[in-house]
CSV table of C-alpha atoms in Angstrom, one decimal:
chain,number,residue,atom,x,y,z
A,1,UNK,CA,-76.1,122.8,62.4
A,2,UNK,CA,-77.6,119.3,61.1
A,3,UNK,CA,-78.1,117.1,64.0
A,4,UNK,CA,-75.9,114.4,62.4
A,5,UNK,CA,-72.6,116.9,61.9
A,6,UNK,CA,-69.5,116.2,64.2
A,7,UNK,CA,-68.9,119.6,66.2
A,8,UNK,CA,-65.3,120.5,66.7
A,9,UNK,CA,-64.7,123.4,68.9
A,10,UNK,CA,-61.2,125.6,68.2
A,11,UNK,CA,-61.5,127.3,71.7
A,12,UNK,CA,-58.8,130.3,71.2
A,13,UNK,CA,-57.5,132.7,73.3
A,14,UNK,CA,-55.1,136.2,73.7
A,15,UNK,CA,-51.5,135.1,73.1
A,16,UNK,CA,-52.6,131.9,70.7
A,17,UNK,CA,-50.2,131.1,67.8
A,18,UNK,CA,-52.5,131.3,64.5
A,19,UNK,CA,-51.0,128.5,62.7
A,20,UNK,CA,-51.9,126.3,65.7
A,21,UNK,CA,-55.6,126.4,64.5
A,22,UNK,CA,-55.6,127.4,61.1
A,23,UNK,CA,-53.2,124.5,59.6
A,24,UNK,CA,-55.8,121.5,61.5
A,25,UNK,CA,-58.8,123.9,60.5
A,26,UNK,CA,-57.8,124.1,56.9
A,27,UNK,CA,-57.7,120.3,57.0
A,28,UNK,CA,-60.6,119.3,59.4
A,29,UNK,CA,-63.0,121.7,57.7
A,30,UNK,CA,-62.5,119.2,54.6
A,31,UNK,CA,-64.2,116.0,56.3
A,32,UNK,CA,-67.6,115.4,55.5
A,33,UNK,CA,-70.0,115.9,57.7
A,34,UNK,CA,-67.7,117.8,60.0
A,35,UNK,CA,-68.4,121.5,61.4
A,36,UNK,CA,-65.9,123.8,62.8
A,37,UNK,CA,-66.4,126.6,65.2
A,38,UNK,CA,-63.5,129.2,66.4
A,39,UNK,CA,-64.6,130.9,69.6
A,40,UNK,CA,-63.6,132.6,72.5
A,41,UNK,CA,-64.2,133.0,76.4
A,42,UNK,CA,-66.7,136.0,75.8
A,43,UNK,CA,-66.7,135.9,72.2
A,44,UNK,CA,-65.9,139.1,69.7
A,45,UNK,CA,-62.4,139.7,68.1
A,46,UNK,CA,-59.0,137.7,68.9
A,47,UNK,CA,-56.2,139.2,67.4
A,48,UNK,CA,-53.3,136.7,67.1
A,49,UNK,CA,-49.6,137.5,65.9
A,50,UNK,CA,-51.2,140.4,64.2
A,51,UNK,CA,-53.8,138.4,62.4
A,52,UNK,CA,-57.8,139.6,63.9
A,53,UNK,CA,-60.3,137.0,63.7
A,54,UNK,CA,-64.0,138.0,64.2
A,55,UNK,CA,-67.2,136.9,64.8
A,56,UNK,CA,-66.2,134.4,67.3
A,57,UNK,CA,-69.0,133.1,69.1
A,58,UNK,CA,-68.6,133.0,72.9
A,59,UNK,CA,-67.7,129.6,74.2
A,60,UNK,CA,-70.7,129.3,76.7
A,61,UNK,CA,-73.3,129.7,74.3
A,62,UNK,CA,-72.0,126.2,72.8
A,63,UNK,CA,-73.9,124.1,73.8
A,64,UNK,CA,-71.5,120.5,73.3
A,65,UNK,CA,-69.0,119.5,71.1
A,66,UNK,CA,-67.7,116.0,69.5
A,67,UNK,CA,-64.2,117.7,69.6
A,68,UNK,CA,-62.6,120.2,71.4
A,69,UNK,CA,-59.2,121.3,69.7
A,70,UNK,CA,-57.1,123.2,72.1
A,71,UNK,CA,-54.2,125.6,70.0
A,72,UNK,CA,-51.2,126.8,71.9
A,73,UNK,CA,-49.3,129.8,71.8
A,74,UNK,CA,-47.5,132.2,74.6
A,75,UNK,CA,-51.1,132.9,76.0
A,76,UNK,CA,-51.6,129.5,76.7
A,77,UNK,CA,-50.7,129.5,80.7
A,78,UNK,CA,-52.0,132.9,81.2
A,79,UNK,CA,-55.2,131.3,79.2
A,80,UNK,CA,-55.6,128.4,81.7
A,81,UNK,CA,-56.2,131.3,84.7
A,82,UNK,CA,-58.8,132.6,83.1
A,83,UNK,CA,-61.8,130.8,85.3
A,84,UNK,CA,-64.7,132.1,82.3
A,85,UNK,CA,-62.3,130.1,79.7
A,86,UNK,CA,-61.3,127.1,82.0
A,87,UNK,CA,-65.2,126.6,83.0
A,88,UNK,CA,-66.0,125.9,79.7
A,89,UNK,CA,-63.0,123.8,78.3
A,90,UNK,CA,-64.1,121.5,81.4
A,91,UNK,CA,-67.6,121.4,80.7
A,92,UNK,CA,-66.9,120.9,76.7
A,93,UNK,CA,-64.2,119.0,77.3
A,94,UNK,CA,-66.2,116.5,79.8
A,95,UNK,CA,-68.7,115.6,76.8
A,96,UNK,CA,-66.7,115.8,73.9
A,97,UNK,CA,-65.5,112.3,72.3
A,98,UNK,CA,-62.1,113.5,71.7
A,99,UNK,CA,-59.8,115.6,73.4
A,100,UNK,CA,-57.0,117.3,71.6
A,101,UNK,CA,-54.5,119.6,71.5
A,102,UNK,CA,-51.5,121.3,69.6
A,103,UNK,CA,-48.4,123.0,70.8
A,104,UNK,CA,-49.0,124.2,74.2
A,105,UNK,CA,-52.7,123.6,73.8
A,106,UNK,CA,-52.1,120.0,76.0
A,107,UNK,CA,-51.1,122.3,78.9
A,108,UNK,CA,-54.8,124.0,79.4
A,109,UNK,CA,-56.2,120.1,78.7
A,110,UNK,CA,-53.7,119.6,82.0
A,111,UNK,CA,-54.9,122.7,83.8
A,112,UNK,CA,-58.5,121.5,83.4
A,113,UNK,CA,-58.0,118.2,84.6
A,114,UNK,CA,-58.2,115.8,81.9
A,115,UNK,CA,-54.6,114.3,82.2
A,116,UNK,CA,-53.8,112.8,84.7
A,117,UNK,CA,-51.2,110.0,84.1
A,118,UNK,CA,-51.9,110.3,80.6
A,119,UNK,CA,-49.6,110.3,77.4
A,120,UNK,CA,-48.9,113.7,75.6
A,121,UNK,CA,-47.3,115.7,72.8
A,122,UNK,CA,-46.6,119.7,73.3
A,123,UNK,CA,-44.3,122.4,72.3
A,124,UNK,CA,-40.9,120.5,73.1
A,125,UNK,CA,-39.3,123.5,75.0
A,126,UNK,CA,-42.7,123.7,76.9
A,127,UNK,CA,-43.0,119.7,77.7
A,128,UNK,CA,-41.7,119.8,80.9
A,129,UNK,CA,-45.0,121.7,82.2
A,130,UNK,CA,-47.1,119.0,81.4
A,131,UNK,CA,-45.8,117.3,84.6
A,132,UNK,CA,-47.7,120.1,86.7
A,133,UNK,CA,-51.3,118.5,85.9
A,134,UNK,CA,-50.0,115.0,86.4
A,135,UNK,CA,-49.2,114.0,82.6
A,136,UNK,CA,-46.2,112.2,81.1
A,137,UNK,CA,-44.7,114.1,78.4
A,138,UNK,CA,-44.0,112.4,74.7
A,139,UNK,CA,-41.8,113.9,72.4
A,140,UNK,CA,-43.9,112.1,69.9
A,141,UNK,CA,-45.3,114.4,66.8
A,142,UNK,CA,-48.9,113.0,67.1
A,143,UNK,CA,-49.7,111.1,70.9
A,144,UNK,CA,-53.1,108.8,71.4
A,145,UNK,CA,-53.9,107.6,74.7
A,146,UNK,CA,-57.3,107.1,74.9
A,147,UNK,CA,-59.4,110.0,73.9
A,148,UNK,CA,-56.7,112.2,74.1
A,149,UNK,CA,-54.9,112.6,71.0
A,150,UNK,CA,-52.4,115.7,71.2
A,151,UNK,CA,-49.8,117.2,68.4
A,152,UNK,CA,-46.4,118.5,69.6
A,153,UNK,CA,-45.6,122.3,68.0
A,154,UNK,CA,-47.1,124.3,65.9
A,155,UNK,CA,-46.4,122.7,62.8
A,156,UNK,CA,-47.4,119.6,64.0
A,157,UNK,CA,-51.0,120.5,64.2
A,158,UNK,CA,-50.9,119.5,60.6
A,159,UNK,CA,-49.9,116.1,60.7
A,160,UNK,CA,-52.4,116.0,63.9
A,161,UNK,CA,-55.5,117.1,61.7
A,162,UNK,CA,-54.3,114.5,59.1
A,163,UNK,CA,-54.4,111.7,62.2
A,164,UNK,CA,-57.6,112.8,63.0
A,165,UNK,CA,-58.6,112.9,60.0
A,166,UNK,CA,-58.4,109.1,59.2
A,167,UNK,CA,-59.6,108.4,63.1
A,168,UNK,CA,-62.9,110.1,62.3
A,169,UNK,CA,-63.4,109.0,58.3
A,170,UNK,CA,-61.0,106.6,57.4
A,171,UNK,CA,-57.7,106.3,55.4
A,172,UNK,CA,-58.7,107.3,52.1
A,173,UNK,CA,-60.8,110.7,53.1
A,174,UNK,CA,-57.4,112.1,54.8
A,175,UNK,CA,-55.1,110.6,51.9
A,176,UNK,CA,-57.4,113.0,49.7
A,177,UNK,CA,-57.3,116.0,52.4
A,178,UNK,CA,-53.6,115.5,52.1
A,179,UNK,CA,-53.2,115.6,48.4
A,180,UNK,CA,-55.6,118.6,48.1
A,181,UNK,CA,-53.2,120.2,50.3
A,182,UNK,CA,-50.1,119.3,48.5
A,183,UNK,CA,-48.8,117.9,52.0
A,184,UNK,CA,-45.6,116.8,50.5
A,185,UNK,CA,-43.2,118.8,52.8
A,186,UNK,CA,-39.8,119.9,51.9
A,187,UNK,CA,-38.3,121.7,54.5
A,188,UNK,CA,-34.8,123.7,53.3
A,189,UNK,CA,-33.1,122.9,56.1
A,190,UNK,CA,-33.2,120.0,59.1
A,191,UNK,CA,-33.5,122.2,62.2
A,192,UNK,CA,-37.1,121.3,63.4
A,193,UNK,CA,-36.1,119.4,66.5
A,194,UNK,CA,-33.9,120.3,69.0
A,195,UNK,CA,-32.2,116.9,68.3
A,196,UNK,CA,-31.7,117.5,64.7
A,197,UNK,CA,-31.3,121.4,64.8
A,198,UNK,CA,-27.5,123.3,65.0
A,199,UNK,CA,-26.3,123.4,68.3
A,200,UNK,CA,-26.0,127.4,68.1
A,201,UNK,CA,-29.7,127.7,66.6
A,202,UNK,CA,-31.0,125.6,69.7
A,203,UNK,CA,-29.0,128.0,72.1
A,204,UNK,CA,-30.7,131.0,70.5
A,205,UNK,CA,-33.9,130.0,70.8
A,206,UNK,CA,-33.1,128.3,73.5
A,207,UNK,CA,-32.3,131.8,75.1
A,208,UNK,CA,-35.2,133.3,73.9
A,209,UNK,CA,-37.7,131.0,75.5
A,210,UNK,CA,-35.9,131.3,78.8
A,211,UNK,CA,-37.1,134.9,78.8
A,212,UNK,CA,-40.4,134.1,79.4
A,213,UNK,CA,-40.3,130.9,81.2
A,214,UNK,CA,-40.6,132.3,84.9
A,215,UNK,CA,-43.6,133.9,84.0
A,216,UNK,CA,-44.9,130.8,82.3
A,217,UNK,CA,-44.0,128.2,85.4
A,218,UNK,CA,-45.9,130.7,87.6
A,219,UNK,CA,-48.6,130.7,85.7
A,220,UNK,CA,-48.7,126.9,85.1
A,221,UNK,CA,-48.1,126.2,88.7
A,222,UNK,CA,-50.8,128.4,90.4
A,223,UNK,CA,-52.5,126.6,87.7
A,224,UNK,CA,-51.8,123.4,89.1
A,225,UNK,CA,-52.4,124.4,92.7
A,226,UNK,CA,-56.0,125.5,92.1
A,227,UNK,CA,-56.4,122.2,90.0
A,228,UNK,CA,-55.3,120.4,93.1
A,229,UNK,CA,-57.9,122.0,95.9
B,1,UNK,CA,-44.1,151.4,60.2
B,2,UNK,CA,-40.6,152.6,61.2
B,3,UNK,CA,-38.5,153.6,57.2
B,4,UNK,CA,-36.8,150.5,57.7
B,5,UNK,CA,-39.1,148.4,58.2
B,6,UNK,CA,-39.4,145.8,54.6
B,7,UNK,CA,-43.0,145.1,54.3
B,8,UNK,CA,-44.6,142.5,53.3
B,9,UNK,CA,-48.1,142.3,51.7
B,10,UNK,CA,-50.4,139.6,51.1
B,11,UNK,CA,-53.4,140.5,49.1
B,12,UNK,CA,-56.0,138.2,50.0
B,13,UNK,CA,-59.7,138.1,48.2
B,14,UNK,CA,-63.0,135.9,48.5
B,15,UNK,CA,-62.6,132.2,48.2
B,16,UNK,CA,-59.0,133.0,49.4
B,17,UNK,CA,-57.5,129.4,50.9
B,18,UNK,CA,-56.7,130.7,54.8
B,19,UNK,CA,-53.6,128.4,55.3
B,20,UNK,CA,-51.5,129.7,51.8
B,21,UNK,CA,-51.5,132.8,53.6
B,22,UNK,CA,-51.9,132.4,57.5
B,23,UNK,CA,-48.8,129.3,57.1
B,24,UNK,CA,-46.4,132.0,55.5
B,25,UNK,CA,-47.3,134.8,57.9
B,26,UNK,CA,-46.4,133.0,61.2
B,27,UNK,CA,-43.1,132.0,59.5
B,28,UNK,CA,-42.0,135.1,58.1
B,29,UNK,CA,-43.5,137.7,60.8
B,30,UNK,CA,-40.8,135.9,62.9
B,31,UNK,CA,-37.8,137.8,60.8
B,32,UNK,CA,-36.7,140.5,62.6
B,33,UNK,CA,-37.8,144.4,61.1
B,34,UNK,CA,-40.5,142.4,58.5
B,35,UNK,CA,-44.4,143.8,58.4
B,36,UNK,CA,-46.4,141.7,57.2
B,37,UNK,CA,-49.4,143.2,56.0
B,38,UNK,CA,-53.1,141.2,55.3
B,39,UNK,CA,-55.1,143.7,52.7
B,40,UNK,CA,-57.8,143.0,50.1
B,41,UNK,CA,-59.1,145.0,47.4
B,42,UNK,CA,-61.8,147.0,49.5
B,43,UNK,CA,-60.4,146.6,53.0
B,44,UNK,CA,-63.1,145.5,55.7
B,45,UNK,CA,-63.5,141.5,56.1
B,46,UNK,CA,-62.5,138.7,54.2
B,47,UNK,CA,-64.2,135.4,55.4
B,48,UNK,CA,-62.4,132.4,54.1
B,49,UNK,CA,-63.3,128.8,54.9
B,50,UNK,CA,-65.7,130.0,57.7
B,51,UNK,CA,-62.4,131.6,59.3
B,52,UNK,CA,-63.4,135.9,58.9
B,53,UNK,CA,-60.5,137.9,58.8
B,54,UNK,CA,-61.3,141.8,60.0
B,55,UNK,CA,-59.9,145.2,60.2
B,56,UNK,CA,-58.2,144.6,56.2
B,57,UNK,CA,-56.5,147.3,55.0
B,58,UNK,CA,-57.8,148.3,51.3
B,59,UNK,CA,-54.8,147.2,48.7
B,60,UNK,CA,-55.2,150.9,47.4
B,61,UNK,CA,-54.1,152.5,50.5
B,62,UNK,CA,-50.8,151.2,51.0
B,63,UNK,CA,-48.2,153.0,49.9
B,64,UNK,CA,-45.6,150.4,48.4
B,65,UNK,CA,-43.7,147.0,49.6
B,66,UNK,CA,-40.7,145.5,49.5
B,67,UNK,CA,-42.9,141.5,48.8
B,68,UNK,CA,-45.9,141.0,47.6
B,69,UNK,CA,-47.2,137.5,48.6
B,70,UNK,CA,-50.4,136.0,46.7
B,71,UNK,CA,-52.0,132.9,48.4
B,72,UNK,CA,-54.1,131.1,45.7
B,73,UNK,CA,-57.8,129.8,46.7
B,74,UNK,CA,-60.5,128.6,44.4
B,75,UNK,CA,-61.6,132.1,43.9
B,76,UNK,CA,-58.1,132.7,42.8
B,77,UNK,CA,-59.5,133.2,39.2
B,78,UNK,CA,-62.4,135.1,40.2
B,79,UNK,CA,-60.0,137.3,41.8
B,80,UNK,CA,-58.4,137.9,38.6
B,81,UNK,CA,-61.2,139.8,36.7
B,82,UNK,CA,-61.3,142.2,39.5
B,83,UNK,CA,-59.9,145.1,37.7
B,84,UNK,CA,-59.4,146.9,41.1
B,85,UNK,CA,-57.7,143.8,42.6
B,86,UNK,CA,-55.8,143.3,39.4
B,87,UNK,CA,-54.6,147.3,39.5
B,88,UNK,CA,-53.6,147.4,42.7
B,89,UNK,CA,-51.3,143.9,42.2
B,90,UNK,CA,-50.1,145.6,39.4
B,91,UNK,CA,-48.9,148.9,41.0
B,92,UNK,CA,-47.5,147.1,44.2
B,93,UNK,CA,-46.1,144.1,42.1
B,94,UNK,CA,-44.5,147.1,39.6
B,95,UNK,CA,-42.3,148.2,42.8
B,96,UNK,CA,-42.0,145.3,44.7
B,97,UNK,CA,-38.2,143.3,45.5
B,98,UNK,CA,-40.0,140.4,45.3
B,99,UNK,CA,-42.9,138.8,43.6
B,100,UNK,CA,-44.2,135.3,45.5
B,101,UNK,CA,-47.0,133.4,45.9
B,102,UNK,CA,-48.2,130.1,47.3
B,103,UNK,CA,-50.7,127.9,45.5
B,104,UNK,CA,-52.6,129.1,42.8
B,105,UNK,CA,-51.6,132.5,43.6
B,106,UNK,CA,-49.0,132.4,40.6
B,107,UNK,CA,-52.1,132.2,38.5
B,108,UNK,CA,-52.5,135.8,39.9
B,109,UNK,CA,-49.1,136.9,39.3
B,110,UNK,CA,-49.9,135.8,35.9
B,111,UNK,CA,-52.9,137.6,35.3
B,112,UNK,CA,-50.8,140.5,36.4
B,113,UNK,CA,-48.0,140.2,33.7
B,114,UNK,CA,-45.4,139.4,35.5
B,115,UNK,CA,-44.5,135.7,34.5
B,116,UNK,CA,-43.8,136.1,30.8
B,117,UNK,CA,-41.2,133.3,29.8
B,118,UNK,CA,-40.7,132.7,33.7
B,119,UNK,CA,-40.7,129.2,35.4
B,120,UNK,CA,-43.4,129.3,38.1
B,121,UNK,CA,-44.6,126.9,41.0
B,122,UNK,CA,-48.9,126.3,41.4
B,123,UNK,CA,-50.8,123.9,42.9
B,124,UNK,CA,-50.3,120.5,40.8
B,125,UNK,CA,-53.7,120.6,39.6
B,126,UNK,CA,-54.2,123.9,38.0
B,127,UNK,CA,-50.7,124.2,37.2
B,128,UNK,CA,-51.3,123.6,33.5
B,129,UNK,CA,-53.5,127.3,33.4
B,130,UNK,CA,-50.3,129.0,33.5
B,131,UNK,CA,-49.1,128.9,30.2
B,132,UNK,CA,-52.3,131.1,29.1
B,133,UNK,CA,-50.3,133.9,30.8
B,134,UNK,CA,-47.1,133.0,29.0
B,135,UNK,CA,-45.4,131.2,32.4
B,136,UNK,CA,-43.7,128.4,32.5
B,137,UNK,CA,-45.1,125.8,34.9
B,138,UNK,CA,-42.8,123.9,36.9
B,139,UNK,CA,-43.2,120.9,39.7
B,140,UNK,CA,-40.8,121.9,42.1
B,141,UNK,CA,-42.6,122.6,45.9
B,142,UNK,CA,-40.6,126.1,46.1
B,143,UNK,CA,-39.3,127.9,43.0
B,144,UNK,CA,-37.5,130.7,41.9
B,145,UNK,CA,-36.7,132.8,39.1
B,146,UNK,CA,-35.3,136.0,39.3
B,147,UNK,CA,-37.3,138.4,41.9
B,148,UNK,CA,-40.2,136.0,40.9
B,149,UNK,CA,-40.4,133.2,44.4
B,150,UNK,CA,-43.5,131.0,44.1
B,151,UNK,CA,-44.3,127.9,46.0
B,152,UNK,CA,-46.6,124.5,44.9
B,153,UNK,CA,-50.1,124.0,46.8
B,154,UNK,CA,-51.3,125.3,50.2
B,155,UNK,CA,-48.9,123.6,52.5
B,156,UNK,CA,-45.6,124.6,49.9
B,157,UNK,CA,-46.8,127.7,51.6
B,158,UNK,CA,-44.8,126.9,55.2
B,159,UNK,CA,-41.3,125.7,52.6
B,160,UNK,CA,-41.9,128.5,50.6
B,161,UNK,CA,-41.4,130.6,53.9
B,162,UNK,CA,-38.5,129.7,55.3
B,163,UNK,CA,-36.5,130.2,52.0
B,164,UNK,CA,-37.8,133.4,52.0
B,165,UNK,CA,-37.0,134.0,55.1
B,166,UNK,CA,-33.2,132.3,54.8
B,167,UNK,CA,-33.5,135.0,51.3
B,168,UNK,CA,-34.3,138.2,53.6
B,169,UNK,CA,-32.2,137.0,56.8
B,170,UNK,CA,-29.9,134.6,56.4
B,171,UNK,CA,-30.2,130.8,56.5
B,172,UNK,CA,-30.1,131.0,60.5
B,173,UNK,CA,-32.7,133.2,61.3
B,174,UNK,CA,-34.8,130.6,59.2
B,175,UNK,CA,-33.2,128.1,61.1
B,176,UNK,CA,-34.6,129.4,64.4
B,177,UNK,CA,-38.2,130.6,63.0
B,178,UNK,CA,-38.2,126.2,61.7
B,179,UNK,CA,-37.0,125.1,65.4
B,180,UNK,CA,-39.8,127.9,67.2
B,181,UNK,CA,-42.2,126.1,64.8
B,182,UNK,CA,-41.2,123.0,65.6
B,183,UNK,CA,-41.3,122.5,61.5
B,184,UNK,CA,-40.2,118.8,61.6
B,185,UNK,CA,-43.0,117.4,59.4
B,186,UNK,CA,-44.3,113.3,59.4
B,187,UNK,CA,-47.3,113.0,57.6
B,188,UNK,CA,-49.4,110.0,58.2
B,189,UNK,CA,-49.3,108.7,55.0
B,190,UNK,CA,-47.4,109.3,51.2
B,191,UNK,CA,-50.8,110.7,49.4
B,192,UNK,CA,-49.0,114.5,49.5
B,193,UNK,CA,-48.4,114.6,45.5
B,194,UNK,CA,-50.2,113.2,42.5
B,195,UNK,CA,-46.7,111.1,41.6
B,196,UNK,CA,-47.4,109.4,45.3
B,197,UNK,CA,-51.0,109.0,45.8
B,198,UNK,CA,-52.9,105.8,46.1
B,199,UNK,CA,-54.3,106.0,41.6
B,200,UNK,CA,-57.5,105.8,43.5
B,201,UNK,CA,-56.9,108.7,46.0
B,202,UNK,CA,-55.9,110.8,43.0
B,203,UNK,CA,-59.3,110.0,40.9
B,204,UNK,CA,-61.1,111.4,43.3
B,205,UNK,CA,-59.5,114.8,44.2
B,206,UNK,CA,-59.3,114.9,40.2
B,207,UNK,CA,-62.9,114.3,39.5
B,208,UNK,CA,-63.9,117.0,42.2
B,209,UNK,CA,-61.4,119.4,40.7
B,210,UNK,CA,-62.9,118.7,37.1
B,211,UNK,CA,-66.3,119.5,38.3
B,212,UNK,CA,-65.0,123.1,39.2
B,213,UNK,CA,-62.1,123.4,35.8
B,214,UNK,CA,-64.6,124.9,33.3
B,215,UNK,CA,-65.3,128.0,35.2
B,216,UNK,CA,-61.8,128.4,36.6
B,217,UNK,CA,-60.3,127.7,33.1
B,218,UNK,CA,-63.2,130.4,31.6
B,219,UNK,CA,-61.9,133.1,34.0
B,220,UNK,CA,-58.4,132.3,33.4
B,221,UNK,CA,-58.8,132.8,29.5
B,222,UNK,CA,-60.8,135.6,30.0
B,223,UNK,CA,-57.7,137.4,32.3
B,224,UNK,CA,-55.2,136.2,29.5
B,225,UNK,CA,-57.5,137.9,26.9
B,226,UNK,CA,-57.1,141.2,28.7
B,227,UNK,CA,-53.9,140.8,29.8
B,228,UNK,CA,-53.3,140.4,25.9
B,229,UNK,CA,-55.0,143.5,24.8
C-alpha cells in the first residue's frame, strides 16, 4: 500500500446484498490513486446471494482507512449486533474522512453512532429505522451532510460511487469512470420507486418485506438500546 | 438442482469485469425457480478487479443450461483463444434457450459461432470487433435477436437483466426484482455514452482504450481465423 493511496474499506458481512459493493467497487477501484479492500469481522469467505468472496482480510488487522463504505443487505441489523464487527466500524469509522453507505448500509453507520441528527439515504422500505440511532431519513438517491455521504438502495450505490467519485478527483475523472462503464441507464420499465412503481407491484413487495420486518426492528432496536447506555 | 429448476450460467474467466456479471446475478437470482450458476473453465478461483471469486464450478462439469450469460472484461479476447473455454461455450451455447451477454461478452458469443448475420449489443468501444465474426453490431443498450439477448457495456448489464427477467417471468416479476433494487437510476452527470460525453471526456477513455486495441484486435483475428477454419 503506497503511503500516498486513499484507503477505502468495503466492510461486508453474512446477509449483504452483492451488488451493494460490487457496483461502487467496480467504479471506485477506477480512481487514481485509490485502493480498495473487502473484508470481514474475522476475515475468510463471505458468501452473498450465492456469490463466495475470498481472501477477505479481517477488519481488525486494518489498520485506518480514508473511507469506510458500509453495503446493506438483509444481514444488515443482525450485522450491527455483532460487537467484533461494530468495534471496528467505530474505530474505522472514527478516523476515516468519509463515511458512507448504501442500501441498509446507513443503518450500521446509525448503530455505531455516527448519526446523530444527521441527513441520510437507505433502502426506502427500510428508512424508517434510521430514526432508531437518531438520524433523519432522506429519500434522496445520494445524501451529503458533512462527512456522511449515504446512497439509498442497491442500485443506487452506483450513482453514489459516481458522487464520490467527482468529491475525491474531480468532474472529469468520474465523467470518464462513467463512460467506461456505459452508465447510460435504460431501465424497461418505471417501477424503481415506490412513488413511480404499480400499486400492485408495491403491495407485493411490500408484503414480502413485512415478513421479515419484526425480526429486523428487533434487531435494530436492541441495537439502539445498547447504542444508548 | 430440482428438474425444474432453468439454470442459468455465467462463464466467467481472468480479466473478467466483476459488475457485467455480479449486476445481472442479483437481478435475475430474484426470479423465482432460476439457478444461476458462476463457473470458469478450470473451476477454483477467479480474481477479478482485486474482488476473488471461490468455490467455481469447472464449465466442463455442468451438465447443460437453459442461458448462458457471457460478461465481457478486458481479457474477454484472451478468453477467446482458450480452446477449453471456447469448447465448453460451445457445447452449453449448442443447447442453451438463450444466448446473452453483457459487454464485450458478445465478442465471446462470436468467437463461438453463434452471431453469424445476427445484430448484437458490445461495449461502444470494441463494438466495431464484431463484424470479424460475421455479427452485426448494433448501439442499442439491450438487444435481441432471436434466442441471441445481448446487452451494451458493463452497467447495460442491470437493463439487460430485467428484460430477461420480464422474458423468463413476466414483466411483473421484473417489476418487483426493479422496485427490491430500488433500480431508479440518476447519474450525476450525462458522460454515460460516447454521443453524450464532454469531446474531451471521450478523448481520454479513447486514447486509454487505443493503448490496449492492438492486442485485443490481434486476439480477436486470431479467434475469427479459427472460427473460419
Amino acid at each position: 500500500m503506497a503511503d500516498s493511496a486513499t484507503v477505502l474499506v468495503f466492510p461486508i458481512y453474512l446477509g449483504v446484498t452483492h451488488l451493494d459493493f460490487t457496483g461502487p467497487h467496480q467504479v471506485l477501484t477506477r480512481v487514481p490513486g485509490l485502493e480498495a479492500i473487502v473484508a470481514s469481522a474475522r476475515g475468510g469467505e463471505i458468501e452473498a446471494d450465492g456469490l463466495r468472496f475470498c481472501g477477505l482480510p479481517a477488519l481488525k488487522d486494518i489498520g485506518a482507512c480514508d473511507i469506510l463504505c458500509i453495503p446493506g443487505g438483509m444481514g444488515s441489523t443482525a450485522a450491527m449486533l455483532d460487537e467484533d464487527y461494530l468495534r471496528e466500524i467505530r474505530r474505522l469509522g472514527g478516523s476515516a474522512r468519509y463515511l458512507t453507505s448504501v442500501c441498509t448500509g446507513s443503518l450500521i453507520l446509525g448503530a455505531a453512532g455516527f448519526l446523530k441528527g444527521r441527513r441520510e439515504a437507505c433502502h426506502w422500505a427500510w428508512r424508517d429505522l434510521l430514526p432508531l440511532f437518531g438520524a433523519i431519513p432522506d429519500p434522496g438517491r445520494v445524501v451529503r451532510d458533512g462527512r456522511v455521504i449515504t446512497g439509498g438502495g442497491v442500485t443506487a450505490g452506483i450513482d453514489f460511487a459516481l458522487a464520490l467519485a467527482a468529491e475525491l478527483a474531480g468532474d472529469a475523472v468520474a465523467q470518464t469512470i462513467q463512460l467506461s462503464l456505459e452508465y447510460s441507464p435504460a431501465p424497461p420499465f418505471d417501477a424503481g420507486r415506490p412513488e413511480t412503481a404499480p400499486p400492485e407491484i408495491l403491495a407485493q413487495v411490500l408484503a414480502r418485506m413485512e415478513r421479515l420486518a419484526p425480526r429486523r426492528r428487533a434487531e435494530a432496536e436492541a441495537a439502539a438500546r445498547a447504542l444508548a447506555k
